[in-house]
PDB file of C-alpha atoms in Angstrom:
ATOM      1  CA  UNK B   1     107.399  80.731  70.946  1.00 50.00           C
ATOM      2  CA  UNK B   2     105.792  78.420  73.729  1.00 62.00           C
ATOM      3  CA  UNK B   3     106.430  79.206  77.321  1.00 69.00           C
ATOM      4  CA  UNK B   4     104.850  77.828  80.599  1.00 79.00           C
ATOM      5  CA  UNK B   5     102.413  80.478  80.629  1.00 84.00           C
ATOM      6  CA  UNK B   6     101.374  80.030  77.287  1.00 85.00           C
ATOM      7  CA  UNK B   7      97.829  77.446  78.011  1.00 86.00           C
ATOM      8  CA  UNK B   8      97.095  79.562  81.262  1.00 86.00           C
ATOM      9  CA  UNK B   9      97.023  83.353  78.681  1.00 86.00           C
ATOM     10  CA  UNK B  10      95.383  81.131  75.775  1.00 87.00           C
ATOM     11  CA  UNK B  11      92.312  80.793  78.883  1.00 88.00           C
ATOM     12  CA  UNK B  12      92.492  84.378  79.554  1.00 90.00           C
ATOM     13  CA  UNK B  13      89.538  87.072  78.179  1.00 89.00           C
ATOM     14  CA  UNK B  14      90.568  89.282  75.735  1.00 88.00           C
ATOM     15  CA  UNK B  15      89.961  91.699  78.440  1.00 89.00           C
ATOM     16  CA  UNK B  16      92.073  89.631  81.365  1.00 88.00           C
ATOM     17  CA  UNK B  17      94.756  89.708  78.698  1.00 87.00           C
ATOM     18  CA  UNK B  18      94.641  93.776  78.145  1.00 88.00           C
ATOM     19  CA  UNK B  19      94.718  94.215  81.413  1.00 89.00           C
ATOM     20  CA  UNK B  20      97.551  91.876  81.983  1.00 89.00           C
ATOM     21  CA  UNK B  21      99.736  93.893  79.634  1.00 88.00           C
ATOM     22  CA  UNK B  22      98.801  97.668  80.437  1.00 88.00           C
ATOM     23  CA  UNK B  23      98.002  98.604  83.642  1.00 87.00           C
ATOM     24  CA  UNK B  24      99.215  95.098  85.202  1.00 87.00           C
ATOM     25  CA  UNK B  25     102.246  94.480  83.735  1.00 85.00           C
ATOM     26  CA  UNK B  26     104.536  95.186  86.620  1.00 86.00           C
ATOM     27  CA  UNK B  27     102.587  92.456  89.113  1.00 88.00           C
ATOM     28  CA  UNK B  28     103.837  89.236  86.379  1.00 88.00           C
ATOM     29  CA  UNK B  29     107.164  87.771  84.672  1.00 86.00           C
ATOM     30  CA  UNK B  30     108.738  88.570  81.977  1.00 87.00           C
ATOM     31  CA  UNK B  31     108.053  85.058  80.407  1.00 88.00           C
ATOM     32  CA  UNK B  32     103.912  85.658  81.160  1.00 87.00           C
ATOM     33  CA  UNK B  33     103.923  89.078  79.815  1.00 87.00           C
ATOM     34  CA  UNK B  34     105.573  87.621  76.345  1.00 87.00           C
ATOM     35  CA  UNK B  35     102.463  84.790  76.854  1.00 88.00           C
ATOM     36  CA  UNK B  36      99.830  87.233  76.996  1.00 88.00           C
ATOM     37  CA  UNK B  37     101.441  89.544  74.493  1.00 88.00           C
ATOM     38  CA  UNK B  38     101.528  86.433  71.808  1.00 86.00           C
ATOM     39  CA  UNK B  39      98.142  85.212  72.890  1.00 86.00           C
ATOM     40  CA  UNK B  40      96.655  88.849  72.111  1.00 88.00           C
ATOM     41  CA  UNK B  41      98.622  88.438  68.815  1.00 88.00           C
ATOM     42  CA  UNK B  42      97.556  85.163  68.029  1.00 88.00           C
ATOM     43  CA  UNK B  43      93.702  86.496  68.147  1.00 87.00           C
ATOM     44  CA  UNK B  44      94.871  89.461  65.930  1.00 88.00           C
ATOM     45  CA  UNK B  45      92.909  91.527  68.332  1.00 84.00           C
ATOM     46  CA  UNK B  46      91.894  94.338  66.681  1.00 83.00           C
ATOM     47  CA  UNK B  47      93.829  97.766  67.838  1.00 85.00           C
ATOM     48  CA  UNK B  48      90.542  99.976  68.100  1.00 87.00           C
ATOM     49  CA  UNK B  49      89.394  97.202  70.207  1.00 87.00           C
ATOM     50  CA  UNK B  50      92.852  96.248  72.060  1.00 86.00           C
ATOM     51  CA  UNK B  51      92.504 100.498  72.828  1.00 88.00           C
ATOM     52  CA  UNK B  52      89.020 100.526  73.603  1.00 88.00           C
ATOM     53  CA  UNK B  53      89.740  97.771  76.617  1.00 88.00           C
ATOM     54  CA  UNK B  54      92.748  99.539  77.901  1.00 88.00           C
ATOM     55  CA  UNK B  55      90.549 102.752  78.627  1.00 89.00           C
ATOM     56  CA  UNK B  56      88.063 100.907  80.125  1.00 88.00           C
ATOM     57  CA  UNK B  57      89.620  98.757  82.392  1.00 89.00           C
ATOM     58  CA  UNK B  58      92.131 102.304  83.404  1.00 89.00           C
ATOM     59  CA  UNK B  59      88.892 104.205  84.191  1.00 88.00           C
ATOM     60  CA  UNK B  60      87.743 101.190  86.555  1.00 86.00           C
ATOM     61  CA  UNK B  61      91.202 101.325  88.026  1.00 85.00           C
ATOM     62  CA  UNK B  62      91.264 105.319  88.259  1.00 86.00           C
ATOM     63  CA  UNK B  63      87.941 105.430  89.692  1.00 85.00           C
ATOM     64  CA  UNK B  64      88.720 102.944  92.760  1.00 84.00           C
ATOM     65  CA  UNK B  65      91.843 104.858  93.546  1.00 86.00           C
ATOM     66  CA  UNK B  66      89.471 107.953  93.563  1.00 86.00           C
ATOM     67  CA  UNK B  67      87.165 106.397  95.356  1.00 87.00           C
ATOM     68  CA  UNK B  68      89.833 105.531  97.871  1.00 86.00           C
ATOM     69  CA  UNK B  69      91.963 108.767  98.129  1.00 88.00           C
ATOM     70  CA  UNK B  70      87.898 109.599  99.224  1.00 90.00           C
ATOM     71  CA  UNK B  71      87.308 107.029 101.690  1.00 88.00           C
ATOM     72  CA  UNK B  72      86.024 108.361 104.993  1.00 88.00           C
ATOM     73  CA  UNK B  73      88.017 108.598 107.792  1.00 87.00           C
ATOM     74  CA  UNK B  74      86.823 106.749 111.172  1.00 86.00           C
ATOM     75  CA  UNK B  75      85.900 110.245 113.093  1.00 88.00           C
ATOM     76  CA  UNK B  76      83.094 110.946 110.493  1.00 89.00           C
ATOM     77  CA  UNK B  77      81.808 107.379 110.261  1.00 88.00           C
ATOM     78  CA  UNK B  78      81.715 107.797 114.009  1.00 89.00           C
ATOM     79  CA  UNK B  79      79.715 110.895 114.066  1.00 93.00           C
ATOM     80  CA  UNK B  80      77.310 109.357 111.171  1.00 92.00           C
ATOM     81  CA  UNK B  81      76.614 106.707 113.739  1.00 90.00           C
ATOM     82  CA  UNK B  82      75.912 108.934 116.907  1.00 93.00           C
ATOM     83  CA  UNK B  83      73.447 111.167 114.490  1.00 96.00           C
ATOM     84  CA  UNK B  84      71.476 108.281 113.289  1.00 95.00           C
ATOM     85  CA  UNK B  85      71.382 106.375 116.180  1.00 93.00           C
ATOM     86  CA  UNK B  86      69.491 109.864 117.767  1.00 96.00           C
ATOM     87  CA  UNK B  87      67.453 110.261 114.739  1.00 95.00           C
ATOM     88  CA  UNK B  88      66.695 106.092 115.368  1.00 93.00           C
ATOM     89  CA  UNK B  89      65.709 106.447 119.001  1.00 93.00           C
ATOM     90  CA  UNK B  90      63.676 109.891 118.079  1.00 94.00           C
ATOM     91  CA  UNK B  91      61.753 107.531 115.691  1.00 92.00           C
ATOM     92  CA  UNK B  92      61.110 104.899 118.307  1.00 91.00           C
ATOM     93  CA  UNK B  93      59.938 107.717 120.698  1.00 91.00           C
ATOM     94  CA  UNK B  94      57.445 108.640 118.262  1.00 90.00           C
ATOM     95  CA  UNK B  95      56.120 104.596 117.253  1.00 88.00           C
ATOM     96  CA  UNK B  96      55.901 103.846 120.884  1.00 84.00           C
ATOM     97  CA  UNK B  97      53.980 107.053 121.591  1.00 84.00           C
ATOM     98  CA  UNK B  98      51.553 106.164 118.737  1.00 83.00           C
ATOM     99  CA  UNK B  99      51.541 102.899 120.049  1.00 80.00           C
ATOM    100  CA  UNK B 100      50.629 103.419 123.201  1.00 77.00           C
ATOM    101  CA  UNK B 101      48.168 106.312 121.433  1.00 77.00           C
ATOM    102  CA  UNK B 102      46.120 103.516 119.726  1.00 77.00           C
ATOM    103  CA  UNK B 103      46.299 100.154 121.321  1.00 73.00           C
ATOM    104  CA  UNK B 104      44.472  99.392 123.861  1.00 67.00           C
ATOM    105  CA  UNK B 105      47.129  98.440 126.898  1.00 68.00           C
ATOM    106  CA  UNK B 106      45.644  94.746 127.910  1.00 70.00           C
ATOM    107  CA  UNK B 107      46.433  94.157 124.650  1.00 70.00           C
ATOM    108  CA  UNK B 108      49.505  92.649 125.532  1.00 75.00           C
ATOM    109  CA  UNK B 109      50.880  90.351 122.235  1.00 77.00           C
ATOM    110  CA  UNK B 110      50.042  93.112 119.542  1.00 77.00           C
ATOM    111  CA  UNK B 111      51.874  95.300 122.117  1.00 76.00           C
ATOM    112  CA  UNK B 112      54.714  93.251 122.084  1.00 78.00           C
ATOM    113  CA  UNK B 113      54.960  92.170 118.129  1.00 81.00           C
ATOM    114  CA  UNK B 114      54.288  96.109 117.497  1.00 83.00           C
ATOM    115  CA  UNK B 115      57.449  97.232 119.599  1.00 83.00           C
ATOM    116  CA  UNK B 116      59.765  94.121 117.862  1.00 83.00           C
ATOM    117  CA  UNK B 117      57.900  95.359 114.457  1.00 86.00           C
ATOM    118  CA  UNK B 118      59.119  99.097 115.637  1.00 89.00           C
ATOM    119  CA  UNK B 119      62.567  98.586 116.546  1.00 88.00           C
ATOM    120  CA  UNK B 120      63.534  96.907 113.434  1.00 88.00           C
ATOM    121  CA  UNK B 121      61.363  98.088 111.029  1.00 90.00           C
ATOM    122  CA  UNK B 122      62.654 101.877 111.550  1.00 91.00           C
ATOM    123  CA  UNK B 123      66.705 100.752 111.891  1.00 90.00           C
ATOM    124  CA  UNK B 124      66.231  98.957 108.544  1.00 90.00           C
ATOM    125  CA  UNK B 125      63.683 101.451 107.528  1.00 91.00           C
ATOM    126  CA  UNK B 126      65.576 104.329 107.967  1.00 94.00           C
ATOM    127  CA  UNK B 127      68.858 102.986 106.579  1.00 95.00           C
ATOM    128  CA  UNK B 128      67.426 101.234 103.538  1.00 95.00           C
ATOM    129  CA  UNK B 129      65.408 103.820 102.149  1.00 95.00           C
ATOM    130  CA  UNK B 130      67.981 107.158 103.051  1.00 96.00           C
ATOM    131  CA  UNK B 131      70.780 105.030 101.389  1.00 96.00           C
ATOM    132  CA  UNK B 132      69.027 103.708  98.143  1.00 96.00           C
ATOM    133  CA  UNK B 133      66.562 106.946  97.689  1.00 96.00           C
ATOM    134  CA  UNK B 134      69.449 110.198  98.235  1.00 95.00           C
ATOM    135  CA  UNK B 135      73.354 108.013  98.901  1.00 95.00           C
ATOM    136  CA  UNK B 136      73.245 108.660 102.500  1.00 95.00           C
ATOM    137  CA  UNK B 137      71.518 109.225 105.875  1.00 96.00           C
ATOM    138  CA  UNK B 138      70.763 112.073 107.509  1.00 96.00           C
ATOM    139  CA  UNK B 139      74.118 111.846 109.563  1.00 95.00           C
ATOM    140  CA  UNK B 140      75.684 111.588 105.865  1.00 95.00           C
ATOM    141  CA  UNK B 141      74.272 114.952 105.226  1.00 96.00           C
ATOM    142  CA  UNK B 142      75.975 116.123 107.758  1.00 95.00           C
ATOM    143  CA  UNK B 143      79.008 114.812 107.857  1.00 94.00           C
ATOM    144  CA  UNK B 144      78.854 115.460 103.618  1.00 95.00           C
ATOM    145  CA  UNK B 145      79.444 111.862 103.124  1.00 94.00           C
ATOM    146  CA  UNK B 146      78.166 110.054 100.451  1.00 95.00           C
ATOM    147  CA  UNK B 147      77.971 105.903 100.105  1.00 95.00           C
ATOM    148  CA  UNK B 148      78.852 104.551  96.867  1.00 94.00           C
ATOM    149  CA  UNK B 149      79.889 100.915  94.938  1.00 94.00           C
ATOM    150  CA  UNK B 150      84.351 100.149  95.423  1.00 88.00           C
ATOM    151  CA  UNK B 151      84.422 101.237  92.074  1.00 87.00           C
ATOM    152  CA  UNK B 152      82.383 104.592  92.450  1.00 88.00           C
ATOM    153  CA  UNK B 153      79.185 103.567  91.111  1.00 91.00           C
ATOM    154  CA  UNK B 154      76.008 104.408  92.293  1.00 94.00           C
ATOM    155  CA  UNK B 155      75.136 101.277  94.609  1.00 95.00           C
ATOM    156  CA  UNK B 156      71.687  99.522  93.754  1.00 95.00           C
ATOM    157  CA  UNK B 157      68.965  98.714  95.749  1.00 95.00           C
ATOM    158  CA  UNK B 158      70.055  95.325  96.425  1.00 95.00           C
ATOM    159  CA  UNK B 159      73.698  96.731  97.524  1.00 95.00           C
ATOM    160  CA  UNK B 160      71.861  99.157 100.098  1.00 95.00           C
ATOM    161  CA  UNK B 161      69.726  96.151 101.304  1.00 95.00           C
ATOM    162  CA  UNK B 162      72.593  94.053 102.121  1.00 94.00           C
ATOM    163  CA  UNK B 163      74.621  96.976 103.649  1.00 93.00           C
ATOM    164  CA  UNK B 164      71.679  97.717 105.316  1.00 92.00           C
ATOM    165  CA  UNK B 165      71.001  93.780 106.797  1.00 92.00           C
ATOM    166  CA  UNK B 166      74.923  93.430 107.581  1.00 89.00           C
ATOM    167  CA  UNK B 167      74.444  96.131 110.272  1.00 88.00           C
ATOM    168  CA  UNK B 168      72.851  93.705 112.387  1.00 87.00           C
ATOM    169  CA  UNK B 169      76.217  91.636 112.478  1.00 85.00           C
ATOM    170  CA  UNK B 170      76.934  91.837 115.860  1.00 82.00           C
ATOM    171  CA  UNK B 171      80.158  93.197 115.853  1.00 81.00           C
ATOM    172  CA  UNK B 172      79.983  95.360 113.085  1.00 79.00           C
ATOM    173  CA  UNK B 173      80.611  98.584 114.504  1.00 76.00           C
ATOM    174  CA  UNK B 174      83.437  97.174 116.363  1.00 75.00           C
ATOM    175  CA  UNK B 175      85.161  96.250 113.057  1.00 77.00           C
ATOM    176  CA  UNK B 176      85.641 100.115 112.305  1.00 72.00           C
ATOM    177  CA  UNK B 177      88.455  99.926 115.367  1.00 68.00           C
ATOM    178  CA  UNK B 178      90.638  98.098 112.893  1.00 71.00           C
ATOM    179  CA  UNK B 179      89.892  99.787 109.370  1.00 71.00           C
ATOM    180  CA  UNK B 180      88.045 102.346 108.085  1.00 70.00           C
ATOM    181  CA  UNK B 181      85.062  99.829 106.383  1.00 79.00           C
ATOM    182  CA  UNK B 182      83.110  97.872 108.425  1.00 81.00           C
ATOM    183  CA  UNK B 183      81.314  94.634 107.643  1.00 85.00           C
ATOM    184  CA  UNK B 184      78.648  96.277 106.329  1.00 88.00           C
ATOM    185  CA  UNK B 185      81.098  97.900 103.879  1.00 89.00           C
ATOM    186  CA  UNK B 186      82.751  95.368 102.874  1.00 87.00           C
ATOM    187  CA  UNK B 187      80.190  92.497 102.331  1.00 88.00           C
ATOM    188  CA  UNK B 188      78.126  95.054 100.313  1.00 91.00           C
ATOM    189  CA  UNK B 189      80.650  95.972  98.593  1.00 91.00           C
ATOM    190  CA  UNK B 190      80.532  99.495  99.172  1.00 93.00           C
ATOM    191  CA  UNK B 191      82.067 102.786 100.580  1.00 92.00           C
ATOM    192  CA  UNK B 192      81.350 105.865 102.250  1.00 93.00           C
ATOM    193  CA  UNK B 193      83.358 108.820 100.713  1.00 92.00           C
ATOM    194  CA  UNK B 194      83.732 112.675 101.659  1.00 92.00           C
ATOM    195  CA  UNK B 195      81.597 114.377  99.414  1.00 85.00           C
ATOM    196  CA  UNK B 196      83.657 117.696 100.361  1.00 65.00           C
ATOM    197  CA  UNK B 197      86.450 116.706  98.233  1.00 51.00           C
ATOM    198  CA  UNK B 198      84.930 116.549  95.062  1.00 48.00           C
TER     199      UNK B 198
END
């Protein structure tokens, strides 16, 4: 039997239309659950398949709310930021001493591009490859917080790039006086968890 939400199910993936009757049933209508259910019928979709879908898409769904019950409160995030920042300035220290070491001082431009080069070359630096080689910085070590993907998943290099970049946002460390993720977090897609509750 036809209802309004019949065409909108019949452009549905078999794995929209799972999803639609399992774990989402109780966000839709009674007259679009009978659409998808007739839809998944009308593709005989196979049970071992149909079961196969479910479990998938309720690990994904299990994992985020993990991954949430996890999430790091603002106190830590705070204290990963006061540890790196330290470990950031110690690594300045030691540039502009090396620096200052090896370049002759009349030098003035390569002076100047060297101490731009230095200031963002360790803050990405740092963050970039502590993130995308071990999870986490050295303030995450501390703190035993871990960054991962929403849905749990180890983030990739690109994710840890684009975290990393989105720190320059200029008011991205004021966005943690609202919510826990910052814009960093969120544009990246990603999370930092408490590794102590595992």
């Amino acid at each position: 039997m036809k209802n309004e939400f019949t065409q909108v199910m019949s452009e549905r993936t078999d794995t929209e239309l799972v999803k639609i009757v399992t774990i989402d049933s109780g966000k839709y209508n009674p007259m679009a659950l009978e659409a998808a259910h007739g839809e998944i019928e009308k593709r005989r979709l196979d049970p071992v398949k149909f079961s196969a879908i479910k479990d998938k898409i309720t690990n994904r769904a299990n994992n985020i709310l993990y991954v949430e019950s996890k999430t790091a409160i603002r106190l830590l995030r705070f204290v990963n930021f006061v540890i790196d920042f330290i470990i950031w300035l110690f690594l300045i220290a030691v540039g502009s001493y090396a620096i200052e070491l090896f370049i002759h001082p009349k030098n003035e431009s390569l002076i100047t591009f060297l101490i731009f080069f230095l200031y963002f070359g360790t803050y990405l630096g740092y963050y970039a490859i502590m993130e995308i080689k071990c999870q986490k910085t050295i303030g995450k070590f501390i703190t035993k917080t871990t960054v991962v993907k929403s849905n749990g998943d180890r983030p990739s290099a690109g994710d840890i790039i684009t975290r990393t970049l989105c720190r320059l946002i200029p008011l991205d460390r004021l966005s943690f006086l609202l919510t826990n993720h910052g814009f960093h977090d969120r544009l990246s897609q990603t999370k930092v968890i408490n590794d102590r509750l595992k």
